[in-house]
PDB file of C-alpha atoms in Angstrom:
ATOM      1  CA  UNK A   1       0.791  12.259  -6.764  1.00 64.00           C
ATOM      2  CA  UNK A   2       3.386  14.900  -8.103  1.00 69.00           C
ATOM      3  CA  UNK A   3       0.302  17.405  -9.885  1.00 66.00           C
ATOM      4  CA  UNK A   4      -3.425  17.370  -8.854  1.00 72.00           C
ATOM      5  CA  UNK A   5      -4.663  18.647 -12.441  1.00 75.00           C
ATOM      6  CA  UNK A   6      -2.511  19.647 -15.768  1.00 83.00           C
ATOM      7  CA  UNK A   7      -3.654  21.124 -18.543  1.00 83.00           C
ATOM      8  CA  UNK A   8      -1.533  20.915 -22.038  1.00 84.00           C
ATOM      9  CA  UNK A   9       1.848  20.278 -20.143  1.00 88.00           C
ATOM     10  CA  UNK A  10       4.100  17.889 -20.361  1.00 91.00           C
ATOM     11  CA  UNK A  11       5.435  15.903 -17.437  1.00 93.00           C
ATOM     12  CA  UNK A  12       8.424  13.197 -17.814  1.00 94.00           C
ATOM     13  CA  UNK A  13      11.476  11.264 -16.460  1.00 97.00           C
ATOM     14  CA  UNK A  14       9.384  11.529 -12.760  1.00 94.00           C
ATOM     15  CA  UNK A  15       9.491   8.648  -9.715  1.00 95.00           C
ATOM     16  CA  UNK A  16       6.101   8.392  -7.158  1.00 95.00           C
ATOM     17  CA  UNK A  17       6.427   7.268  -4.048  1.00 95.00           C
ATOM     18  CA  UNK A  18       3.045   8.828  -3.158  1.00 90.00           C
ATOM     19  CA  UNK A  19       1.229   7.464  -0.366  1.00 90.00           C
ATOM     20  CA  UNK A  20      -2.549   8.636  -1.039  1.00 86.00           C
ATOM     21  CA  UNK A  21      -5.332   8.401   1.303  1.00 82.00           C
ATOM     22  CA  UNK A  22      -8.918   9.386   1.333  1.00 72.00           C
ATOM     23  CA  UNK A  23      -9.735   7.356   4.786  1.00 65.00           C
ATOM     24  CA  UNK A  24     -13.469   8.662   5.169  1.00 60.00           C
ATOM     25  CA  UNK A  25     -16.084  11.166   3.903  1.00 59.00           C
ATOM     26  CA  UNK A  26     -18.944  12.144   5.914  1.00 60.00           C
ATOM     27  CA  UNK A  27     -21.568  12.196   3.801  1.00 62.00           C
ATOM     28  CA  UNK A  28     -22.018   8.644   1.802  1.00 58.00           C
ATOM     29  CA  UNK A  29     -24.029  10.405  -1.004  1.00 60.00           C
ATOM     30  CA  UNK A  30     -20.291  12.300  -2.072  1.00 61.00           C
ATOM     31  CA  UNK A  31     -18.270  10.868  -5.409  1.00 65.00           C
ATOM     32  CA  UNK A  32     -14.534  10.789  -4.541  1.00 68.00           C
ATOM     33  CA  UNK A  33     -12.680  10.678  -7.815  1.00 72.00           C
ATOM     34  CA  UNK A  34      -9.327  11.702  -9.680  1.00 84.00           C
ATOM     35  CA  UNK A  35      -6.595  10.359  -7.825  1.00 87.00           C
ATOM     36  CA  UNK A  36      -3.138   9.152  -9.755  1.00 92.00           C
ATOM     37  CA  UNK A  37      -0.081   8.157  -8.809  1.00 93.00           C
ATOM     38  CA  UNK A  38       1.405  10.759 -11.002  1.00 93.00           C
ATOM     39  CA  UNK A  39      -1.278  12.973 -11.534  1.00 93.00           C
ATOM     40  CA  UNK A  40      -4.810  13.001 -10.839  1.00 89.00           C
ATOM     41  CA  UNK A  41      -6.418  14.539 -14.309  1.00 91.00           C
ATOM     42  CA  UNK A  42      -4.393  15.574 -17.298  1.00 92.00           C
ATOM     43  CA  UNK A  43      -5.975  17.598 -20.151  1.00 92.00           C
ATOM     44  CA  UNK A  44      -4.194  17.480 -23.214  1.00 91.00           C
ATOM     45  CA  UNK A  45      -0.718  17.252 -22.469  1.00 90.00           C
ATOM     46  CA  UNK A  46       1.857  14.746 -22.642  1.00 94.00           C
ATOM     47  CA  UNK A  47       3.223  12.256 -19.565  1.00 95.00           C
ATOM     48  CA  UNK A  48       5.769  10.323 -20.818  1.00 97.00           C
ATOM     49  CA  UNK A  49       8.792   7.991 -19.168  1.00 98.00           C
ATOM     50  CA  UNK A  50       7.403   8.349 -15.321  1.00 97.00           C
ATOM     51  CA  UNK A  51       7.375   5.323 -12.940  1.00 97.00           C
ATOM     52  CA  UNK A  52       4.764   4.735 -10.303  1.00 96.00           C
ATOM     53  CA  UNK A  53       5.382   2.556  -7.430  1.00 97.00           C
ATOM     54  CA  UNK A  54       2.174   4.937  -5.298  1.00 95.00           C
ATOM     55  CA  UNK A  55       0.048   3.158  -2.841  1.00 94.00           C
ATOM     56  CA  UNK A  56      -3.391   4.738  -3.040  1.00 90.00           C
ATOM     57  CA  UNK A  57      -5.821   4.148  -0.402  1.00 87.00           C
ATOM     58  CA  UNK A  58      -9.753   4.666  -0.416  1.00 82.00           C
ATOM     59  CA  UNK A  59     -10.976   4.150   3.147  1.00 75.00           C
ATOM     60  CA  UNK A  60     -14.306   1.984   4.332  1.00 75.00           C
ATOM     61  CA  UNK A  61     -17.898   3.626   3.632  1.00 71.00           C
ATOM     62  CA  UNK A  62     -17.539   5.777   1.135  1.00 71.00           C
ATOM     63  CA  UNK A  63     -20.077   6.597  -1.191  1.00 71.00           C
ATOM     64  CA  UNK A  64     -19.076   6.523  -4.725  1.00 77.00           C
ATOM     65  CA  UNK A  65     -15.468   6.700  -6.155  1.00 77.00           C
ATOM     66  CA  UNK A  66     -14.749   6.640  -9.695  1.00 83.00           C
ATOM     67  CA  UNK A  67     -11.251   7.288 -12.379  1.00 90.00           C
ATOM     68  CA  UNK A  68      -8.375   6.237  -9.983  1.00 91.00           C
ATOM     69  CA  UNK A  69      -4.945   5.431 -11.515  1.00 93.00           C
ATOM     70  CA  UNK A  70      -1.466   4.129 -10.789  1.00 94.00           C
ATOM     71  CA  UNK A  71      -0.236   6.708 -13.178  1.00 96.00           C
ATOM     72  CA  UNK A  72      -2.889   9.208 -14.323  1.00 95.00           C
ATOM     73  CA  UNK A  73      -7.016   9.472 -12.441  1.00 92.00           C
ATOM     74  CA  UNK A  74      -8.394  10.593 -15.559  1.00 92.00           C
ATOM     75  CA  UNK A  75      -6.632  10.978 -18.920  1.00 93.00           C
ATOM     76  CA  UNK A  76      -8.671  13.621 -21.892  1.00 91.00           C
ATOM     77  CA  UNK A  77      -6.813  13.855 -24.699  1.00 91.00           C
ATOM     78  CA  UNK A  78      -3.295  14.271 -24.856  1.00 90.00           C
ATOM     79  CA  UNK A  79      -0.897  11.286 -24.227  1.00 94.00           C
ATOM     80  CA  UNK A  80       0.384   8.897 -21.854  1.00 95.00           C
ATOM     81  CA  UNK A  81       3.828   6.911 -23.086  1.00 97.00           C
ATOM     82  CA  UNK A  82       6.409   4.884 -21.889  1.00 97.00           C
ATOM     83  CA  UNK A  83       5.409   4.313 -18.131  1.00 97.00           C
ATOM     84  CA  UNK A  84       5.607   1.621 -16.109  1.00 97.00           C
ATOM     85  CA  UNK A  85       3.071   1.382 -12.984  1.00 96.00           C
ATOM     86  CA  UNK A  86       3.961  -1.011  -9.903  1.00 96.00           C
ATOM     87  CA  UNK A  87       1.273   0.886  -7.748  1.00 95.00           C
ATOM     88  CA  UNK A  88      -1.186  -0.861  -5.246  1.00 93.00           C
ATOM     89  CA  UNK A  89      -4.339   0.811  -5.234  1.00 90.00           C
ATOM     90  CA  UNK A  90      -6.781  -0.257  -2.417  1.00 87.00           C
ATOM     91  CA  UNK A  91     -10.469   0.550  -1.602  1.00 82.00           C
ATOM     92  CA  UNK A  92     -11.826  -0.501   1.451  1.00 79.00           C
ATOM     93  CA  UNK A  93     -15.152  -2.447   2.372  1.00 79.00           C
ATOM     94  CA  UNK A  94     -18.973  -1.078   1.812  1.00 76.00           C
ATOM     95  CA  UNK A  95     -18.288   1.605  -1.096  1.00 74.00           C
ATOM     96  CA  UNK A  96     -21.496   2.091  -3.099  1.00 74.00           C
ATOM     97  CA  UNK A  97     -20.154   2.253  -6.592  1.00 77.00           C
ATOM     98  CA  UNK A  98     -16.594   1.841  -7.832  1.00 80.00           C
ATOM     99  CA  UNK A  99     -15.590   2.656 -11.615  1.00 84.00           C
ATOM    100  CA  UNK A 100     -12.457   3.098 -13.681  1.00 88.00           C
ATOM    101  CA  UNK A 101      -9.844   1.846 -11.290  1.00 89.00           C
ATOM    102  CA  UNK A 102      -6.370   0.726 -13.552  1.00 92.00           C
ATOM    103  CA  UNK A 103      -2.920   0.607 -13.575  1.00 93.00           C
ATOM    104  CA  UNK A 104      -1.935   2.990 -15.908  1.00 95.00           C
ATOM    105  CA  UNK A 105      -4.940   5.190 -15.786  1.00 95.00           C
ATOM    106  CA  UNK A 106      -8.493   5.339 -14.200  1.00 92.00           C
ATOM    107  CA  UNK A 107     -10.039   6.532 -17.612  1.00 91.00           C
ATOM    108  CA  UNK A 108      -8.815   7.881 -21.009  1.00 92.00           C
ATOM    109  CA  UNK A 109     -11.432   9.742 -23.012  1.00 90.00           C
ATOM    110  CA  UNK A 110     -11.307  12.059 -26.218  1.00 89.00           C
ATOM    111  CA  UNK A 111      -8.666  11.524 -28.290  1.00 86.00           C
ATOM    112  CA  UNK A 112      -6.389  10.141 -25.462  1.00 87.00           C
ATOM    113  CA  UNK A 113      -3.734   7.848 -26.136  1.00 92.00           C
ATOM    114  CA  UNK A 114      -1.826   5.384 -24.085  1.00 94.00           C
ATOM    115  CA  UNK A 115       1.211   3.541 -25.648  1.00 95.00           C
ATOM    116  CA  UNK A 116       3.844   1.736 -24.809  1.00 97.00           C
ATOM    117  CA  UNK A 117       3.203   1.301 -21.290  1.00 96.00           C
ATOM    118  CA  UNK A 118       4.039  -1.146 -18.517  1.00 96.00           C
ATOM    119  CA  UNK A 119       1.815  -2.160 -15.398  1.00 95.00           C
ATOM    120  CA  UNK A 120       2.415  -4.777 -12.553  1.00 93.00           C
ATOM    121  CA  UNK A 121      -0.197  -2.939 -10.511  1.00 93.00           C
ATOM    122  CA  UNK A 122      -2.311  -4.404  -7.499  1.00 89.00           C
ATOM    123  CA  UNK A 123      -6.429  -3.158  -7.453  1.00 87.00           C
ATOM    124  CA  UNK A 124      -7.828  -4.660  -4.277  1.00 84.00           C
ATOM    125  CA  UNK A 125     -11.875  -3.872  -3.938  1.00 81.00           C
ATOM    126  CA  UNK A 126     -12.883  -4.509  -0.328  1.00 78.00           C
ATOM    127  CA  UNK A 127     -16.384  -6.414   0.418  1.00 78.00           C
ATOM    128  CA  UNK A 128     -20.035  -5.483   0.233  1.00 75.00           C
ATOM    129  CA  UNK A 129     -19.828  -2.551  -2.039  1.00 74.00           C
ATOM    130  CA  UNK A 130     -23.676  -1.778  -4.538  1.00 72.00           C
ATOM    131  CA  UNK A 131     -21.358  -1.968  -8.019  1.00 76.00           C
ATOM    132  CA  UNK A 132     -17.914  -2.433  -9.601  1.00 79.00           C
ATOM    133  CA  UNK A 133     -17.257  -2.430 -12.795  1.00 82.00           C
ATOM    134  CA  UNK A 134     -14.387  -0.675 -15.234  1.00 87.00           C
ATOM    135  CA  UNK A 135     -11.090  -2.092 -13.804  1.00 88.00           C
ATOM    136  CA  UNK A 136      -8.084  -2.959 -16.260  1.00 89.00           C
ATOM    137  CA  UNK A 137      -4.406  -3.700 -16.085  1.00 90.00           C
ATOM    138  CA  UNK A 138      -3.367  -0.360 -17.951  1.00 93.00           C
ATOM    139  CA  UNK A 139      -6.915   1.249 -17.911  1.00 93.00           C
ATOM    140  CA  UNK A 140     -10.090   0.686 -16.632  1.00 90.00           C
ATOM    141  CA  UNK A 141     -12.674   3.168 -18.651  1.00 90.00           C
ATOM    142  CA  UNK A 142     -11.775   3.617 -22.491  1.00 90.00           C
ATOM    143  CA  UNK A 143     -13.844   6.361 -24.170  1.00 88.00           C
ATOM    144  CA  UNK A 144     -12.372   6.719 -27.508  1.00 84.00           C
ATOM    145  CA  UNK A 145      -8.896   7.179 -28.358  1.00 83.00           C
ATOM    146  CA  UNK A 146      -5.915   4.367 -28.670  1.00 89.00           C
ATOM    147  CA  UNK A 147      -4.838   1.783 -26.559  1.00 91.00           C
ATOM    148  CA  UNK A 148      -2.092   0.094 -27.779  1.00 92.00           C
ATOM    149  CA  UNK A 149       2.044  -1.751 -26.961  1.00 93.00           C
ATOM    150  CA  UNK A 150       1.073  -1.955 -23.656  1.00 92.00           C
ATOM    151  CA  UNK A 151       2.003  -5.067 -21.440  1.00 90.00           C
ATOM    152  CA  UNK A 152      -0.062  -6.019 -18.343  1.00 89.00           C
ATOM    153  CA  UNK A 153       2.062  -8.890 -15.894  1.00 85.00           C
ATOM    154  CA  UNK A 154       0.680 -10.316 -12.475  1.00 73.00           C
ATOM    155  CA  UNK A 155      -2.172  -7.715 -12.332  1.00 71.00           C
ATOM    156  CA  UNK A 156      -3.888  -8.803  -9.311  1.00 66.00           C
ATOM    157  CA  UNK A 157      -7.952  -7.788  -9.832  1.00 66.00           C
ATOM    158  CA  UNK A 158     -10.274 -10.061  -7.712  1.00 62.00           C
ATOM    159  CA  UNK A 159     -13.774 -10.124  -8.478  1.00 60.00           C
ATOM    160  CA  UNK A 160     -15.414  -7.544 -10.428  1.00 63.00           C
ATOM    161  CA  UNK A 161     -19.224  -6.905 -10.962  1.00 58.00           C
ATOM    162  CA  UNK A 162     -18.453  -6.212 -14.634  1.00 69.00           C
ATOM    163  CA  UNK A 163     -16.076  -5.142 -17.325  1.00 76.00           C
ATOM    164  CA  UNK A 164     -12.422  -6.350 -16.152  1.00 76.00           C
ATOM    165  CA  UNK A 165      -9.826  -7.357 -18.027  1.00 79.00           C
ATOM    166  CA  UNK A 166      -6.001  -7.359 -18.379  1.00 79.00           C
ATOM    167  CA  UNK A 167      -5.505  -4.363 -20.016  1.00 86.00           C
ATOM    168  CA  UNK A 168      -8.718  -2.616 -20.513  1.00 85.00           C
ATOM    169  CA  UNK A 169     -11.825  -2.442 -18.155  1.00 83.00           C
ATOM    170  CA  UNK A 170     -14.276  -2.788 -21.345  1.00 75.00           C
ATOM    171  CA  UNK A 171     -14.179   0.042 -24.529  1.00 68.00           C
ATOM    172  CA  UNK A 172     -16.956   2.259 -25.080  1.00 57.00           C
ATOM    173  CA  UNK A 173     -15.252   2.740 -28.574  1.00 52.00           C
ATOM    174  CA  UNK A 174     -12.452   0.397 -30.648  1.00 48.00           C
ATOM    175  CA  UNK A 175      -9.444  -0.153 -28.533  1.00 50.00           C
TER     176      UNK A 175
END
């Protein structure tokens, strides 16, 4: 993406292209996690008007990976607004545990909002992975906060373990 981690900034008007890969880690037991389109974890902060059209890539055997996102890995606190997500992101065959994949973001928690946003994204799970669960149009893991104006269209998500839906991968809190 354009910023691996951002803290109380805001970032807007931006384009990805990204092309992000994690094709193998050598030890199975190892969480891969935070990867966005735009950026991969934004604390507090604002990321408003940006367009995603990032292909993100999670290679075969990996152990865990959790909060990936066409816009934003892992949202806490702070605000997402007015983006629009046409991102693909892939994970390949035997991952152990895969959670909070979605278009928009991988997980918003705190007092994070996401408004007004627009996703067409693609989240293919490859085959004989332990657990899945957490994927959404706009966001797959809510944990307080608001979800709300945001339109979901041709979101391609084949079979999940648990907890998928159109916009949000299942609320721990009101959505």
């Amino acid at each position: 993406g354009i910023e691996s981690m951002v803290a109380g900034v805001s970032i807007k008007n931006c384009i990805s292209y990204a092309d992000l890969y994690v094709l193998k880690v050598a030890d199975p037991m190892v969480t891969i996690g935070l990867a966005g389109g735009i950026v991969s974890e934004a604390m507090g902060g604002r990321i408003s008007n940006c367009t995603s059209y990032s292909t993100i890539t999670i290679g075969d055997n990996v152990g865990s990976c959790v909060f990936v996102g066409g816009i934003v890995g892992a949202q806490q606190d702070g605000s997402t607004d007015n983006c629009h997500s046409y991102a693909s992101i892939v994970v390949g065959d035997d991952a152990e545990f895969i959670m909070g994949f979605g278009g928009i973001a991988g997980t918003s928690e705190g007092g994070g909002c996401i408004t007004n946003c627009f996703s067409s994204a693609t989240i293919v799970v490859g085959e004989n992975y332990s657990s899945c669960e957490h994927i959404g149009g706009i966001v797959g893991h809510v944990e307080g906060g608001l979800i709300s104006g945001n339109i979901a269209m041709n979101c391609i998500i084949p079979g999940i373990d648990d907890y998928a839906g159109a916009i949000t991968g299942g609320p721990f809190n009101d959505v």
